[in-house]
PDB file of C-alpha atoms in Angstrom:
ATOM      1  CA  UNK A1234       0.000   0.000   0.000  1.00 42.00           C
ATOM      2  CA  UNK A1235       1.233   3.491  -0.851  1.00 44.00           C
ATOM      3  CA  UNK A1236       2.538   5.793   1.833  1.00 49.00           C
ATOM      4  CA  UNK A1237       0.306   8.721   2.748  1.00 57.00           C
ATOM      5  CA  UNK A1238       1.524  12.265   2.175  1.00 67.00           C
ATOM      6  CA  UNK A1239       2.909  13.917   5.300  1.00 77.00           C
ATOM      7  CA  UNK A1240       1.670  17.049   7.015  1.00 88.00           C
ATOM      8  CA  UNK A1241      -1.619  18.456   8.173  1.00 95.00           C
ATOM      9  CA  UNK A1242      -4.340  19.201   5.661  1.00 96.00           C
ATOM     10  CA  UNK A1243      -7.243  21.634   5.643  1.00 97.00           C
ATOM     11  CA  UNK A1244     -10.493  21.426   3.696  1.00 96.00           C
ATOM     12  CA  UNK A1245     -12.720  24.330   2.753  1.00 96.00           C
ATOM     13  CA  UNK A1246     -16.406  24.173   1.839  1.00 94.00           C
ATOM     14  CA  UNK A1247     -16.920  27.598   0.246  1.00 93.00           C
ATOM     15  CA  UNK A1248     -20.488  28.852   0.232  1.00 89.00           C
ATOM     16  CA  UNK A1249     -22.046  32.199  -0.566  1.00 89.00           C
ATOM     17  CA  UNK A1250     -22.720  33.038   3.089  1.00 90.00           C
ATOM     18  CA  UNK A1251     -20.433  30.706   5.057  1.00 92.00           C
ATOM     19  CA  UNK A1252     -17.180  28.815   4.625  1.00 95.00           C
ATOM     20  CA  UNK A1253     -16.774  25.553   6.490  1.00 94.00           C
ATOM     21  CA  UNK A1254     -13.256  24.559   7.492  1.00 96.00           C
ATOM     22  CA  UNK A1255     -12.016  21.133   8.598  1.00 96.00           C
ATOM     23  CA  UNK A1256      -8.558  19.803   9.427  1.00 97.00           C
ATOM     24  CA  UNK A1257      -6.568  16.637   9.896  1.00 96.00           C
ATOM     25  CA  UNK A1258      -3.283  16.509  11.755  1.00 93.00           C
ATOM     26  CA  UNK A1259      -0.009  15.262  10.333  1.00 90.00           C
ATOM     27  CA  UNK A1260       0.165  11.481  10.318  1.00 84.00           C
ATOM     28  CA  UNK A1261      -3.481  11.011  11.299  1.00 86.00           C
ATOM     29  CA  UNK A1262      -6.628  10.112   9.413  1.00 86.00           C
ATOM     30  CA  UNK A1263      -9.287  11.681  11.634  1.00 89.00           C
ATOM     31  CA  UNK A1264     -10.752  14.789  10.020  1.00 93.00           C
ATOM     32  CA  UNK A1265     -12.463  17.176  12.405  1.00 95.00           C
ATOM     33  CA  UNK A1266     -14.421  20.431  12.106  1.00 93.00           C
ATOM     34  CA  UNK A1267     -12.492  23.636  12.799  1.00 96.00           C
ATOM     35  CA  UNK A1268     -14.867  26.544  12.330  1.00 94.00           C
ATOM     36  CA  UNK A1269     -17.340  28.332  10.123  1.00 93.00           C
ATOM     37  CA  UNK A1270     -16.002  31.549   8.595  1.00 96.00           C
ATOM     38  CA  UNK A1271     -18.395  34.236   7.401  1.00 94.00           C
ATOM     39  CA  UNK A1272     -17.991  34.705   3.648  1.00 93.00           C
ATOM     40  CA  UNK A1273     -17.156  38.324   3.139  1.00 92.00           C
ATOM     41  CA  UNK A1274     -14.353  40.862   3.062  1.00 92.00           C
ATOM     42  CA  UNK A1275     -12.416  39.383   5.988  1.00 95.00           C
ATOM     43  CA  UNK A1276     -12.791  35.712   4.973  1.00 96.00           C
ATOM     44  CA  UNK A1277      -9.425  35.496   3.224  1.00 96.00           C
ATOM     45  CA  UNK A1278      -7.667  36.994   6.240  1.00 97.00           C
ATOM     46  CA  UNK A1279      -9.242  34.395   8.526  1.00 97.00           C
ATOM     47  CA  UNK A1280      -8.383  31.548   6.152  1.00 97.00           C
ATOM     48  CA  UNK A1281      -4.796  32.798   5.967  1.00 97.00           C
ATOM     49  CA  UNK A1282      -4.670  32.773   9.778  1.00 97.00           C
ATOM     50  CA  UNK A1283      -5.882  29.155   9.800  1.00 97.00           C
ATOM     51  CA  UNK A1284      -3.296  28.151   7.180  1.00 97.00           C
ATOM     52  CA  UNK A1285      -0.600  29.871   9.248  1.00 96.00           C
ATOM     53  CA  UNK A1286      -1.780  28.055  12.386  1.00 97.00           C
ATOM     54  CA  UNK A1287      -2.112  24.567  10.884  1.00 96.00           C
ATOM     55  CA  UNK A1288       0.766  24.741   8.351  1.00 95.00           C
ATOM     56  CA  UNK A1289      -0.951  22.256   6.024  1.00 96.00           C
ATOM     57  CA  UNK A1290       0.646  20.293   3.200  1.00 94.00           C
ATOM     58  CA  UNK A1291      -2.518  21.045   1.204  1.00 95.00           C
ATOM     59  CA  UNK A1292      -5.688  23.078   1.393  1.00 97.00           C
ATOM     60  CA  UNK A1293      -8.465  21.146  -0.307  1.00 96.00           C
ATOM     61  CA  UNK A1294     -11.205  23.372  -1.679  1.00 96.00           C
ATOM     62  CA  UNK A1295     -14.433  21.595  -2.517  1.00 94.00           C
ATOM     63  CA  UNK A1296     -15.432  22.236  -6.124  1.00 93.00           C
ATOM     64  CA  UNK A1297     -19.218  22.037  -6.567  1.00 91.00           C
ATOM     65  CA  UNK A1298     -19.401  20.359  -9.954  1.00 83.00           C
ATOM     66  CA  UNK A1299     -22.861  19.696 -11.332  1.00 75.00           C
ATOM     67  CA  UNK A1300     -24.142  16.129 -11.470  1.00 71.00           C
ATOM     68  CA  UNK A1301     -22.612  15.679 -14.936  1.00 76.00           C
ATOM     69  CA  UNK A1302     -19.212  16.687 -13.527  1.00 71.00           C
ATOM     70  CA  UNK A1303     -19.172  20.048 -15.297  1.00 81.00           C
ATOM     71  CA  UNK A1304     -18.445  23.571 -14.083  1.00 78.00           C
ATOM     72  CA  UNK A1305     -21.669  25.481 -13.529  1.00 82.00           C
ATOM     73  CA  UNK A1306     -22.069  28.932 -11.956  1.00 88.00           C
ATOM     74  CA  UNK A1307     -21.336  27.667  -8.430  1.00 86.00           C
ATOM     75  CA  UNK A1308     -18.120  25.943  -9.525  1.00 89.00           C
ATOM     76  CA  UNK A1309     -16.956  29.051 -11.382  1.00 92.00           C
ATOM     77  CA  UNK A1310     -17.570  31.154  -8.256  1.00 93.00           C
ATOM     78  CA  UNK A1311     -15.616  28.720  -6.068  1.00 93.00           C
ATOM     79  CA  UNK A1312     -12.779  28.626  -8.615  1.00 93.00           C
ATOM     80  CA  UNK A1313     -12.561  32.405  -8.427  1.00 94.00           C
ATOM     81  CA  UNK A1314     -12.402  32.256  -4.619  1.00 95.00           C
ATOM     82  CA  UNK A1315      -9.837  29.423  -4.728  1.00 95.00           C
ATOM     83  CA  UNK A1316      -7.538  31.557  -6.900  1.00 95.00           C
ATOM     84  CA  UNK A1317      -7.934  34.433  -4.415  1.00 95.00           C
ATOM     85  CA  UNK A1318      -7.059  32.053  -1.576  1.00 96.00           C
ATOM     86  CA  UNK A1319      -3.993  30.797  -3.456  1.00 95.00           C
ATOM     87  CA  UNK A1320      -2.863  34.398  -3.951  1.00 95.00           C
ATOM     88  CA  UNK A1321      -2.976  34.875  -0.169  1.00 95.00           C
ATOM     89  CA  UNK A1322      -1.599  31.548   1.105  1.00 94.00           C
ATOM     90  CA  UNK A1323       0.944  30.951  -1.645  1.00 87.00           C
ATOM     91  CA  UNK A1324       1.207  28.878  -4.775  1.00 79.00           C
ATOM     92  CA  UNK A1325       1.101  25.110  -4.732  1.00 89.00           C
ATOM     93  CA  UNK A1326      -0.961  24.766  -1.572  1.00 93.00           C
ATOM     94  CA  UNK A1327      -4.534  24.935  -2.883  1.00 96.00           C
ATOM     95  CA  UNK A1328      -6.025  21.842  -4.522  1.00 95.00           C
ATOM     96  CA  UNK A1329      -9.523  21.298  -5.877  1.00 95.00           C
ATOM     97  CA  UNK A1330     -11.563  18.226  -5.030  1.00 92.00           C
ATOM     98  CA  UNK A1331     -14.993  17.185  -6.246  1.00 88.00           C
ATOM     99  CA  UNK A1332     -17.485  18.014  -3.534  1.00 82.00           C
ATOM    100  CA  UNK A1333     -20.662  16.754  -5.171  1.00 64.00           C
ATOM    101  CA  UNK A1334     -23.217  15.719  -2.571  1.00 55.00           C
ATOM    102  CA  UNK A1335     -20.923  16.574   0.373  1.00 49.00           C
ATOM    103  CA  UNK A1336     -23.538  18.774   2.065  1.00 52.00           C
ATOM    104  CA  UNK A1337     -26.171  16.063   1.611  1.00 48.00           C
ATOM    105  CA  UNK A1338     -23.829  13.474   3.148  1.00 49.00           C
ATOM    106  CA  UNK A1339     -22.981  15.867   5.986  1.00 44.00           C
ATOM    107  CA  UNK A1340     -26.660  16.509   6.671  1.00 48.00           C
ATOM    108  CA  UNK A1341     -27.351  12.778   6.806  1.00 56.00           C
ATOM    109  CA  UNK A1342     -24.474  12.274   9.236  1.00 55.00           C
ATOM    110  CA  UNK A1343     -25.682  15.090  11.463  1.00 46.00           C
ATOM    111  CA  UNK A1344     -29.241  13.734  11.303  1.00 49.00           C
ATOM    112  CA  UNK A1345     -27.975  10.289  12.294  1.00 55.00           C
ATOM    113  CA  UNK A1346     -26.251  11.928  15.248  1.00 49.00           C
ATOM    114  CA  UNK A1347     -29.598  13.364  16.384  1.00 53.00           C
ATOM    115  CA  UNK A1348     -29.337  16.922  15.064  1.00 51.00           C
ATOM    116  CA  UNK A1349     -32.519  18.245  13.521  1.00 53.00           C
ATOM    117  CA  UNK A1350     -32.315  20.386  10.387  1.00 51.00           C
ATOM    118  CA  UNK A1351     -32.661  23.618  12.368  1.00 53.00           C
ATOM    119  CA  UNK A1352     -29.796  22.572  14.663  1.00 48.00           C
ATOM    120  CA  UNK A1353     -27.581  21.758  11.664  1.00 47.00           C
ATOM    121  CA  UNK A1354     -27.388  25.305  10.299  1.00 56.00           C
ATOM    122  CA  UNK A1355     -24.543  26.372  12.561  1.00 63.00           C
ATOM    123  CA  UNK A1356     -22.345  23.378  11.778  1.00 67.00           C
ATOM    124  CA  UNK A1357     -23.402  22.036   8.369  1.00 70.00           C
ATOM    125  CA  UNK A1358     -20.608  23.893   6.537  1.00 85.00           C
ATOM    126  CA  UNK A1359     -17.986  22.462   8.891  1.00 87.00           C
ATOM    127  CA  UNK A1360     -19.487  18.987   8.498  1.00 86.00           C
ATOM    128  CA  UNK A1361     -19.385  19.357   4.699  1.00 88.00           C
ATOM    129  CA  UNK A1362     -15.710  20.365   4.959  1.00 92.00           C
ATOM    130  CA  UNK A1363     -15.074  17.224   7.029  1.00 93.00           C
ATOM    131  CA  UNK A1364     -16.785  15.189   4.293  1.00 91.00           C
ATOM    132  CA  UNK A1365     -14.602  16.850   1.622  1.00 93.00           C
ATOM    133  CA  UNK A1366     -11.471  16.176   3.659  1.00 95.00           C
ATOM    134  CA  UNK A1367     -12.426  12.548   4.276  1.00 93.00           C
ATOM    135  CA  UNK A1368     -12.870  12.032   0.532  1.00 91.00           C
ATOM    136  CA  UNK A1369      -9.460  13.601  -0.108  1.00 93.00           C
ATOM    137  CA  UNK A1370      -7.883  11.410   2.587  1.00 93.00           C
ATOM    138  CA  UNK A1371      -9.426   8.310   0.994  1.00 90.00           C
ATOM    139  CA  UNK A1372      -7.971   9.334  -2.370  1.00 91.00           C
ATOM    140  CA  UNK A1373      -4.578   9.946  -0.748  1.00 92.00           C
ATOM    141  CA  UNK A1374      -4.715   6.516   0.865  1.00 88.00           C
ATOM    142  CA  UNK A1375      -5.313   4.782  -2.438  1.00 89.00           C
ATOM    143  CA  UNK A1376      -2.840   6.817  -4.517  1.00 90.00           C
ATOM    144  CA  UNK A1377      -0.165   7.765  -1.984  1.00 88.00           C
ATOM    145  CA  UNK A1378      -0.280  11.342  -3.294  1.00 90.00           C
ATOM    146  CA  UNK A1379      -2.161  14.506  -2.514  1.00 91.00           C
ATOM    147  CA  UNK A1380      -5.697  14.325  -3.851  1.00 92.00           C
ATOM    148  CA  UNK A1381      -7.490  16.513  -6.318  1.00 91.00           C
ATOM    149  CA  UNK A1382      -6.193  18.919  -8.906  1.00 91.00           C
ATOM    150  CA  UNK A1383      -3.508  21.494  -8.225  1.00 91.00           C
ATOM    151  CA  UNK A1384      -4.948  24.956  -8.769  1.00 87.00           C
ATOM    152  CA  UNK A1385      -1.935  26.086 -10.787  1.00 84.00           C
ATOM    153  CA  UNK A1386      -2.852  23.501 -13.433  1.00 85.00           C
ATOM    154  CA  UNK A1387      -5.902  25.613 -14.304  1.00 79.00           C
ATOM    155  CA  UNK A1388      -6.103  28.946 -16.060  1.00 69.00           C
ATOM    156  CA  UNK A1389      -7.815  31.851 -14.418  1.00 66.00           C
ATOM    157  CA  UNK A1390     -10.994  32.856 -16.135  1.00 56.00           C
TER     158      UNK A1390
END
């Protein structure tokens, strides 16, 4: 079996109003919620602070592809934000991973844990980020490399 990449990793579930953040420590496989950041003018500063604190080997940004796997309006918006994040945290750190159905899976997990829909609002973005990170960790486990697509492989639009 391939060796896992080293270092902490962060995952970001970027929404219009809120940004969920999750983390996993170096050498571990347990993703956990970190916080929900308000999407707005200070969001990049807060994300930079989290990157500085965790010193991750990668920041996985969930890319909301449509069900056909194509870039719709939501994916284009997240791509724009991912490029802004890369400008702040440095090149080579931000990677895109398919996040289709991550919020649905997170909602199911929270519901199974006894949280009603109304109670989920405060943590659903963090739970979706955990789901994104778990998917990336699974991909790392099977390939032995960082998951997703490096942002610098794409052109800015």
